Tab-separated table of C-alpha atoms and ligand atoms in Angstrom:
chain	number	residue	atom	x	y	z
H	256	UNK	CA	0.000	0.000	0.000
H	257	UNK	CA	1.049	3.621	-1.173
H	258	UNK	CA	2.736	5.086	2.511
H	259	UNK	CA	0.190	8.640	1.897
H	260	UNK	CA	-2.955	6.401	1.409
H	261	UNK	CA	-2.080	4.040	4.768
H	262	UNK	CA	-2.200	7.045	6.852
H	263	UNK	CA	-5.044	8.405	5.061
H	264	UNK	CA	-6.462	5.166	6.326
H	265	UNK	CA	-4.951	5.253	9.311
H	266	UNK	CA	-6.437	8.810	10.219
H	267	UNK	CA	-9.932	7.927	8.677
H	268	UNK	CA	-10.369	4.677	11.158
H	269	UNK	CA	-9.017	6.391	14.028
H	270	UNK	CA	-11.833	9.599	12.997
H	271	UNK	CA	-14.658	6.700	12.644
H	272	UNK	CA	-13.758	5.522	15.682
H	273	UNK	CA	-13.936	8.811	17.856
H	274	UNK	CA	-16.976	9.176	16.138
H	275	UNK	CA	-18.641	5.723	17.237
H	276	UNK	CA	-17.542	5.955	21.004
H	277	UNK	CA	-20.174	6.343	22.976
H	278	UNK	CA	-20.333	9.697	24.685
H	279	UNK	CA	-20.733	9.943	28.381
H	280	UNK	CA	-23.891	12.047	28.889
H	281	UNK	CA	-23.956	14.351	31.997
H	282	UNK	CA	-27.651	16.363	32.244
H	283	UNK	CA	-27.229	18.579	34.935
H	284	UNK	CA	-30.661	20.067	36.362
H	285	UNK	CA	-30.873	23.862	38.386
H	286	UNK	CA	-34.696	22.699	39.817
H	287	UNK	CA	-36.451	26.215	38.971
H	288	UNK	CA	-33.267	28.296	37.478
H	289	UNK	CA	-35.081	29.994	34.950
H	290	UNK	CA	-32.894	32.463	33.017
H	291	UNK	CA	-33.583	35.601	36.020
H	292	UNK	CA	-32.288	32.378	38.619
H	293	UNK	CA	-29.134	32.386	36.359
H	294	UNK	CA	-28.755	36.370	35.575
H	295	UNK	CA	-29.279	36.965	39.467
H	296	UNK	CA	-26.418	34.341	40.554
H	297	UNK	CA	-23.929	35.867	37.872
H	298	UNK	CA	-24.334	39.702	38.695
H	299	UNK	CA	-23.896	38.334	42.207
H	300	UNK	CA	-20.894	36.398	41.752
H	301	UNK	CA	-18.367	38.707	39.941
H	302	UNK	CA	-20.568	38.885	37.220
H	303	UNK	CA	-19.811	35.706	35.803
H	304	UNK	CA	-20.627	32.204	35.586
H	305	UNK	CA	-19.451	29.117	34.191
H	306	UNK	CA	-22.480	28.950	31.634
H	307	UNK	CA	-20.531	31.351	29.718
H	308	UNK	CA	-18.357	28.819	28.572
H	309	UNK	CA	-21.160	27.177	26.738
H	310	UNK	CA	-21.344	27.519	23.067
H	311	UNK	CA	-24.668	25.960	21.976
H	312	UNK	CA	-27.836	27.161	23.959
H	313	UNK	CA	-31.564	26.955	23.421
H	314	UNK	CA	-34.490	27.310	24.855
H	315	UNK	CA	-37.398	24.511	26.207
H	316	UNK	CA	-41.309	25.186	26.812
H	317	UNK	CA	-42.102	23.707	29.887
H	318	UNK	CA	-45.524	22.974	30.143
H	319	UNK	CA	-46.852	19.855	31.147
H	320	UNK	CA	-49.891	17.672	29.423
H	321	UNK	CA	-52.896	19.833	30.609
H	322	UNK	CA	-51.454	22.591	32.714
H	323	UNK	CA	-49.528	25.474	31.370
H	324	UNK	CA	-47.277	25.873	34.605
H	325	UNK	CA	-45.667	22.141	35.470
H	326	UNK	CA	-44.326	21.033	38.796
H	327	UNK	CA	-40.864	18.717	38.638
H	328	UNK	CA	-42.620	15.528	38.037
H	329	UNK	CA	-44.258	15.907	34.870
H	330	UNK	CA	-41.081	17.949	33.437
H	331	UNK	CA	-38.600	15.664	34.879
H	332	UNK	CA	-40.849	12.907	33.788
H	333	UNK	CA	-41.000	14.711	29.800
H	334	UNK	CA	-37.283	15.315	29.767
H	335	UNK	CA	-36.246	11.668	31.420
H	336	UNK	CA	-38.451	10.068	29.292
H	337	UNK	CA	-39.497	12.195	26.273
H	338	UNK	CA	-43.447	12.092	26.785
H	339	UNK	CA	-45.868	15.133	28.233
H	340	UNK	CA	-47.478	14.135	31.915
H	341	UNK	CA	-49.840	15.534	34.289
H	342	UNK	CA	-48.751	17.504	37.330
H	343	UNK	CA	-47.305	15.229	40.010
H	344	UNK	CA	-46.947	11.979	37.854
H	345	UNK	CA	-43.251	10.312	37.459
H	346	UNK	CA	-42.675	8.355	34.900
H	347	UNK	CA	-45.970	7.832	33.440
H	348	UNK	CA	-48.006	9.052	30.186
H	349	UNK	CA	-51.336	10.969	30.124
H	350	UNK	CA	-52.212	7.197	28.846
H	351	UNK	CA	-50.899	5.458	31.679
H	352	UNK	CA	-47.641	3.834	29.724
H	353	UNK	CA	-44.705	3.224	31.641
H	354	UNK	CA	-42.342	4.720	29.884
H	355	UNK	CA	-38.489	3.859	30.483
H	356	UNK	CA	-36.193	6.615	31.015
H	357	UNK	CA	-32.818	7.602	28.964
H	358	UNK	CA	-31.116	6.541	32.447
H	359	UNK	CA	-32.924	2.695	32.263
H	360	UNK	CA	-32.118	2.970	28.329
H	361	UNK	CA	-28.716	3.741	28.602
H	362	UNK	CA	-28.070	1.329	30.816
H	363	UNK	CA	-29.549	-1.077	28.261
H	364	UNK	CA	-26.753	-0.142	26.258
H	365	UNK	CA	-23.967	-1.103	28.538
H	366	UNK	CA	-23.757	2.318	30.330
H	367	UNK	CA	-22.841	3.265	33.960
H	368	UNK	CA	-25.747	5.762	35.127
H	369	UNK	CA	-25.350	8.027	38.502
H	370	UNK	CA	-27.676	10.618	40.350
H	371	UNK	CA	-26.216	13.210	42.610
H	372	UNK	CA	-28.856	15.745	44.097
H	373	UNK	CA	-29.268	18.177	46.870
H	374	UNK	CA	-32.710	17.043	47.592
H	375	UNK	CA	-33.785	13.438	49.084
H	376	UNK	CA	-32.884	10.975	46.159
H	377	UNK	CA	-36.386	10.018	45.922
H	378	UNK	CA	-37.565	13.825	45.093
H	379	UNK	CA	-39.666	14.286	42.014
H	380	UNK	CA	-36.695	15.296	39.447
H	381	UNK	CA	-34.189	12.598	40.260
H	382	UNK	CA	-37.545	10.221	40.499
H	383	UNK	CA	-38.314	10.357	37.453
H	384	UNK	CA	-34.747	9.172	36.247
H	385	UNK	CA	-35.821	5.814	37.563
H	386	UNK	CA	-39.385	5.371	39.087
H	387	UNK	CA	-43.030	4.977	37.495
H	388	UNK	CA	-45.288	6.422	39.911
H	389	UNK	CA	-48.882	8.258	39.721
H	390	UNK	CA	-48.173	10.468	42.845
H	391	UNK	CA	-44.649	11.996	43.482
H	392	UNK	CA	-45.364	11.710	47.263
H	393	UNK	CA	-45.394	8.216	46.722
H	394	UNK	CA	-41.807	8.146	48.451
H	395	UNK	CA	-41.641	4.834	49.930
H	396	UNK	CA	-42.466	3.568	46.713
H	397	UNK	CA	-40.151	5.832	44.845
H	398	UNK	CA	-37.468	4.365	47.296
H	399	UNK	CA	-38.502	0.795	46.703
H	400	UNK	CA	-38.144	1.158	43.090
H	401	UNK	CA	-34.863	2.755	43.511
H	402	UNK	CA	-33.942	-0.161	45.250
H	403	UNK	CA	-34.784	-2.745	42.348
H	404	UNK	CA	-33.137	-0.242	39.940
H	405	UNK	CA	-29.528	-0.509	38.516
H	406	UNK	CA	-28.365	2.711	39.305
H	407	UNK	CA	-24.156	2.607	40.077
H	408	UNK	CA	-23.596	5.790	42.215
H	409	UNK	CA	-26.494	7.797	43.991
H	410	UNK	CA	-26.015	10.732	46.283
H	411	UNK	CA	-28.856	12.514	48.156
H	412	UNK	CA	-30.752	12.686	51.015
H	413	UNK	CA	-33.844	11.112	52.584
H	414	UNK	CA	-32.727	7.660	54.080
H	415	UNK	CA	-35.695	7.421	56.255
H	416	UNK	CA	-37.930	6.611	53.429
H	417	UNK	CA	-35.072	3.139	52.751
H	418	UNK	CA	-35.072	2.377	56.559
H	419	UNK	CA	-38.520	3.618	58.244
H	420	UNK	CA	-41.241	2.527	55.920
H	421	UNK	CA	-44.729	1.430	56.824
H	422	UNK	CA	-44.197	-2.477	55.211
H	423	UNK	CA	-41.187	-2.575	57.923
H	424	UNK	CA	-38.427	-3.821	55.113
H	425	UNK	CA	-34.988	-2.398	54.746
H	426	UNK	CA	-34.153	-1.428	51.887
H	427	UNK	CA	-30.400	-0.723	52.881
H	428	UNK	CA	-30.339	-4.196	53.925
H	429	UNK	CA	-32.133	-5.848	50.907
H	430	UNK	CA	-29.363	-3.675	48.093
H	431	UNK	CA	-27.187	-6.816	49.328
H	432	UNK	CA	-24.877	-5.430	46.077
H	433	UNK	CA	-24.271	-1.872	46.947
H	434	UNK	CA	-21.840	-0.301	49.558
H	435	UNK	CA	-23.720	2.429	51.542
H	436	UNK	CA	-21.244	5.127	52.729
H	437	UNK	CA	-21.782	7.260	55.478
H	438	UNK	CA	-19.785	10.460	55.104
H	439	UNK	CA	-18.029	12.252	52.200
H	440	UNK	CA	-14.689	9.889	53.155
H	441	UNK	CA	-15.829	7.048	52.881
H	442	UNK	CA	-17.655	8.140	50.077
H	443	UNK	CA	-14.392	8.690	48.415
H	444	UNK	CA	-12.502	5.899	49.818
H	445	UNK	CA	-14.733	3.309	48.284
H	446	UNK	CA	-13.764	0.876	45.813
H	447	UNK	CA	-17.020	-0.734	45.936
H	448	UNK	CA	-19.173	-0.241	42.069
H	449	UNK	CA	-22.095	0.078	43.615
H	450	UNK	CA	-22.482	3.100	46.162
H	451	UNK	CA	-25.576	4.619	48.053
H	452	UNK	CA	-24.391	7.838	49.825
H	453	UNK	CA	-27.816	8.345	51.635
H	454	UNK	CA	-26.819	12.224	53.107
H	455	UNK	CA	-29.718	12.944	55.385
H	456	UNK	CA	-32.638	11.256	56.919
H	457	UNK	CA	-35.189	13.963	55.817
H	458	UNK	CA	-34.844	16.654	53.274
H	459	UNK	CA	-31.305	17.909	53.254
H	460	UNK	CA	-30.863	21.571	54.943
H	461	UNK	CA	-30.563	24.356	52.428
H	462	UNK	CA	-26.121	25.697	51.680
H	463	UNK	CA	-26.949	28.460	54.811
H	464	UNK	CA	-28.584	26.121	56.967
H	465	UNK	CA	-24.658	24.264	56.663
H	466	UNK	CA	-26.101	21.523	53.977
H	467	UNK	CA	-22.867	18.985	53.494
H	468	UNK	CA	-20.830	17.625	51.662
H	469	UNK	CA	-20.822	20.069	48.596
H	470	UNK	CA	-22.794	19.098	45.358
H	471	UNK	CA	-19.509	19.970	43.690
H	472	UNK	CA	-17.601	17.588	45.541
H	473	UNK	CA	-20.045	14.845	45.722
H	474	UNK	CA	-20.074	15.421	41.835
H	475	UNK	CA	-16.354	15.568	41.284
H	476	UNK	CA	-15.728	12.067	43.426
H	477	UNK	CA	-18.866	10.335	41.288
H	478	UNK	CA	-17.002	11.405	38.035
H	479	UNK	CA	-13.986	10.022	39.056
H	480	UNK	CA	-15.315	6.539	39.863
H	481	UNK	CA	-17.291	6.333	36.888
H	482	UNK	CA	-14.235	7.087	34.409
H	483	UNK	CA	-12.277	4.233	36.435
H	484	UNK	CA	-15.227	1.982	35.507
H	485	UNK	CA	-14.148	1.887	31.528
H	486	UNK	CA	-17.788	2.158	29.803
H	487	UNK	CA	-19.464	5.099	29.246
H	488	UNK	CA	-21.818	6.785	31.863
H	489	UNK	CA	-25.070	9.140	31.974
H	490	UNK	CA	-24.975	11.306	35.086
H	491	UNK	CA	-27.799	13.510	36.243
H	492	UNK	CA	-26.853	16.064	38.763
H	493	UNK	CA	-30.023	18.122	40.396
H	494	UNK	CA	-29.270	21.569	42.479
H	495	UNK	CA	-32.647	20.772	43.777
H	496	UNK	CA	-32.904	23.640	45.859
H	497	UNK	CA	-32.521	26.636	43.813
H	498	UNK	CA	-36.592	25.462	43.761
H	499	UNK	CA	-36.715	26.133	47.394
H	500	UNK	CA	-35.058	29.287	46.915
H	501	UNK	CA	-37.794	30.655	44.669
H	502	UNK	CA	-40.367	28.971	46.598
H	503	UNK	CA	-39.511	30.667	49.856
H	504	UNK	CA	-38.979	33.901	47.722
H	505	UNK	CA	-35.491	34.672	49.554
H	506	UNK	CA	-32.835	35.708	47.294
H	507	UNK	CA	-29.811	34.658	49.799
H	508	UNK	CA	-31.199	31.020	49.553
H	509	UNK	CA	-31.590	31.152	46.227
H	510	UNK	CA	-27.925	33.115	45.314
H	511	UNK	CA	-26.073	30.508	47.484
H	512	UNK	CA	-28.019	27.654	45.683
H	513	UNK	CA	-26.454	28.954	42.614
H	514	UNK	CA	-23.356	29.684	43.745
H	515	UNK	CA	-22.831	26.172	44.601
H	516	UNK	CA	-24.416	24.590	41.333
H	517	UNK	CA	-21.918	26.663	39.304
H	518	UNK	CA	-18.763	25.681	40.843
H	519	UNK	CA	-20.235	22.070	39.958
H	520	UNK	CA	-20.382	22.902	36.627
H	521	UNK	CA	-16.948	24.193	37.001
H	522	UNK	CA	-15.991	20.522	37.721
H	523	UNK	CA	-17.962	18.887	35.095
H	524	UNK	CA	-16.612	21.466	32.510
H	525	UNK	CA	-12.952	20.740	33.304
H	526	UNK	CA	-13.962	16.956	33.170
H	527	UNK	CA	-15.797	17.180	29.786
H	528	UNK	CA	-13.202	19.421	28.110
H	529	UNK	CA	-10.014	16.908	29.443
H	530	UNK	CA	-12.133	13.318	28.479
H	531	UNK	CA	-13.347	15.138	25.371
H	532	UNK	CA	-16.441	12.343	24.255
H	533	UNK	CA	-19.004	13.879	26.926
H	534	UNK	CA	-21.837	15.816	26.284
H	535	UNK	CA	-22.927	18.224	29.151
H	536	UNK	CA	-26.520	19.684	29.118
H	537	UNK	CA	-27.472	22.080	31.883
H	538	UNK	CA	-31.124	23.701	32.126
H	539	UNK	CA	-34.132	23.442	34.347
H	540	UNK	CA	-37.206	22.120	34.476
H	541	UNK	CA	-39.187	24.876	35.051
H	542	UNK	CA	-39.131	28.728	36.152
H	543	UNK	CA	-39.695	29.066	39.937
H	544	UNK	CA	-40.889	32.399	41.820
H	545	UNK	CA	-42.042	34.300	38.570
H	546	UNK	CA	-38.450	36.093	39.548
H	547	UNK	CA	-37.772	39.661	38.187
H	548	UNK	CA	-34.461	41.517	38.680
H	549	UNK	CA	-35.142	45.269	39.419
H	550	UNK	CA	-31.749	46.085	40.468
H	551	UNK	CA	-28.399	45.631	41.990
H	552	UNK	CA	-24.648	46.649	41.582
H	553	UNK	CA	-22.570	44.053	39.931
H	554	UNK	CA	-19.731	45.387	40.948
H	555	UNK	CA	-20.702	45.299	45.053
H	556	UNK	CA	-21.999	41.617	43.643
H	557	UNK	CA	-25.685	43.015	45.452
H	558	UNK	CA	-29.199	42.334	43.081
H	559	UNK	CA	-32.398	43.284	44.144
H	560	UNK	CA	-34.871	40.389	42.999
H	561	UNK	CA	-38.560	40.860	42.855
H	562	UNK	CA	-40.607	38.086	42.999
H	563	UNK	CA	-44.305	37.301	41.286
H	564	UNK	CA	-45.642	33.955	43.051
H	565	UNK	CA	-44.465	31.343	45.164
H	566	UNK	CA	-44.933	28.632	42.690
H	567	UNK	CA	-43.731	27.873	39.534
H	568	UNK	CA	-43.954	30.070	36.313
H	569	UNK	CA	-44.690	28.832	32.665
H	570	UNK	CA	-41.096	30.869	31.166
H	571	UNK	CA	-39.318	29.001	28.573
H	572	UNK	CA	-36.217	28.044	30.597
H	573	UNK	CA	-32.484	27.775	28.855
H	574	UNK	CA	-30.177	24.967	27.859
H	575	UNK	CA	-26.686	24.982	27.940
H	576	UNK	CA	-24.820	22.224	26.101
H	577	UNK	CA	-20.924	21.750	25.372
H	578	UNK	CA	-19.696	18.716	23.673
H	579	UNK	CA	-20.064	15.915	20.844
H	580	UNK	CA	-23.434	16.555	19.803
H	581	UNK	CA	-24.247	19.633	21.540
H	582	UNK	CA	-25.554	21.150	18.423
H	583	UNK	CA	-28.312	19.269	18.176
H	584	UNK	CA	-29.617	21.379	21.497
H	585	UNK	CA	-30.026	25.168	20.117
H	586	UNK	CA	-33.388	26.666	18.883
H	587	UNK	CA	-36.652	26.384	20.939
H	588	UNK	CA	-38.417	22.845	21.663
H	589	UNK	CA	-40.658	21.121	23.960
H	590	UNK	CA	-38.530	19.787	27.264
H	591	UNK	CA	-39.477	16.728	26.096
H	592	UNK	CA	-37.332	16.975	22.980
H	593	UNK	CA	-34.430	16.909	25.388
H	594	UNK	CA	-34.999	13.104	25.995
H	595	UNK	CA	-35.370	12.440	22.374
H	596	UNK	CA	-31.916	14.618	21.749
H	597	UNK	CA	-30.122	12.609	23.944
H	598	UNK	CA	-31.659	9.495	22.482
H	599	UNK	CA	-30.195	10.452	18.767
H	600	UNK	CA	-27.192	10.510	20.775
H	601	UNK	CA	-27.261	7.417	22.571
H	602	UNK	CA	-28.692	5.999	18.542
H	603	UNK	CA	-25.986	7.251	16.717
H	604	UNK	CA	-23.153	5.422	18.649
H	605	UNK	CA	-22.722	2.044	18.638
H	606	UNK	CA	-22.560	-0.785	21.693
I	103	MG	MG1	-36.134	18.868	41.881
I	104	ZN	ZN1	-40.802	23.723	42.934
């Protein structure tokens, strides 16, 4: 063979090949951080955040099946699993299918899958990564399922729900495969493939309230494990409480919420940009607070929020994506066309 046309081969294998790796997928959910949320925490924070470095961004109409404001089941449900719900219902269609999420699908496909929150683990958004429910209070349910799931690495709070349930079982003690680690430390120290880091009881405390360990860390140990596990992984990370932020109305809560969800995308940019085959999406699921920003000094870092409800609004919310594929995510779609985005992804690689 002619030297010039083996390393034209050469180069065009080794390009089909980067091309058919699977990408590791990391979605990474700011519960209510509508694009105010977002404008609010960067003015306040040196005027800057980390979403800057994004290059593709779009927007998503939140709705759910029948209402025009959603709550986090039915738009975690239509982003998880690409189909429109009613309020409160995880993982179910407004025909009662069962639908299986791009976390169960993935893992079809010989994927590693992880869910690191700031709520309880068995909260409506990372819920609907994994259970089929009609109610989202359903928690003991919720926890069951999580407990019959596959899921490598999950991180959040609510324990009592896996330990102090009405049918008396244990779930801690019936996930005979998993390691459950106590403390950030042990979280870390693990070797085990398998890890429940159950971080509180209840709900966890909100960042002023002293909420620990950090999302960022939590995040930056699970990424770690999951590239020593040598197959691709899908990763949802939830800063649940920039939600309950907007809910209570309080700008401090919702600020430090924020703060804390950008330096995890700090980590999870440095990690995609160094592996190079992941695709990050950040957005939310919904607007929360009907949030307005009035005024402020971005140099003192001070904004003066005004807010229009305690709920949820209907606002389009943004998407943020960086990495192979992450073109597919600009212009303006239903969330649910998030799932089937990721899907073309997960389709257009091979096992
Ligand atoms: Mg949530
Ligand atoms: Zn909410």
């Amino acid at each position: 063979m002619n030297k010039y046309l083996f390393i034209l081969t050469f180069l065009t294998a080794q390009m089909m090949m980067s091309q058919n790796e699977q990408p590791n997928i990391i979605l990474m959910i700011g519960d209510g951080m509508g694009l105010t949320q977002i404008s609010s925490g960067m003015y306040a924070h040196q005027n800057t955040t980390v979403l800057e470095e994004f290059k593709y961004i779009g927007l998503s109409k939140t709705h759910s099946l029948d209402q025009l404001v959603t709550d986090s089941a039915a738009s975690g449900t239509a982003m998880a699993s690409g189909v429109k719900t009613g309020n409160g219902v995880i993982g179910i269609d407004g025909k009662n299918n069962f639908k299986q999420s791009i976390l169960e699908i993935s893992k079809e496909r010989g994927y590693k899958a992880a869910l690191v929150v700031t709520s309880s683990i068995v909260h409506a958004t990372p819920a609907s990564f994994y259970a089929k429910v009609h109610s989202r209070n359903y928690y003991e349910t919720i926890a069951l399922q999580l407990s019959e799931h596959e899921v490598d690495i999950f991180a959040g709070g609510g324990k009592k729900h896996f330990i102090d349930r009405k049918d008396k079982r244990n779930l801690i003690e019936e996930m005979a495969g998993y390691t459950f680690v106590e403390d950030i430390s042990e979280f870390e120290a693990t070797e085990s493939k398998k890890i429940g880091f159950l971080t509180y009881d209840e709900e966890p405390p909100n960042l002023i309230e002293g909420r620990k360990p950090a999302l960022d860390k939590m995040v930056s140990i699970s990424l770690e494990k999951l590239e020593n596990q040598g197959a691709p992984f899908f990763m949802l990370v939830e800063g649940s409480q920039i939600d309950w932020g907007g809910h209570d109305n309080d700008m401090n809560y919702l600020l430090a919420e924020f703060k804390e969800f950008d330096k995890t995308l700090r980590e999870v940019l440095d990690f995609a940009k160094k592996d190079g085959n992941t695709l990050v999406i950040v957005t939310a699921d919904h607007e929360t607070g009907g949030l307005s920003l009035v005024g402020g000094n971005y140099k003192k870092g001070k904004v003066k929020g005004k807010f229009n409800t305690e709920g949820h609004s209907a606002t389009m919310v943004p998407v943020f994506s960086y990495g192979p594929s992450s073109e597919k995510f600009i212009g303006i779609y239903e969330n649910t066309a998030i799932f089937d985005k990721m899907l073309q992804v997960l389709d257009a690689t091979k096992n």
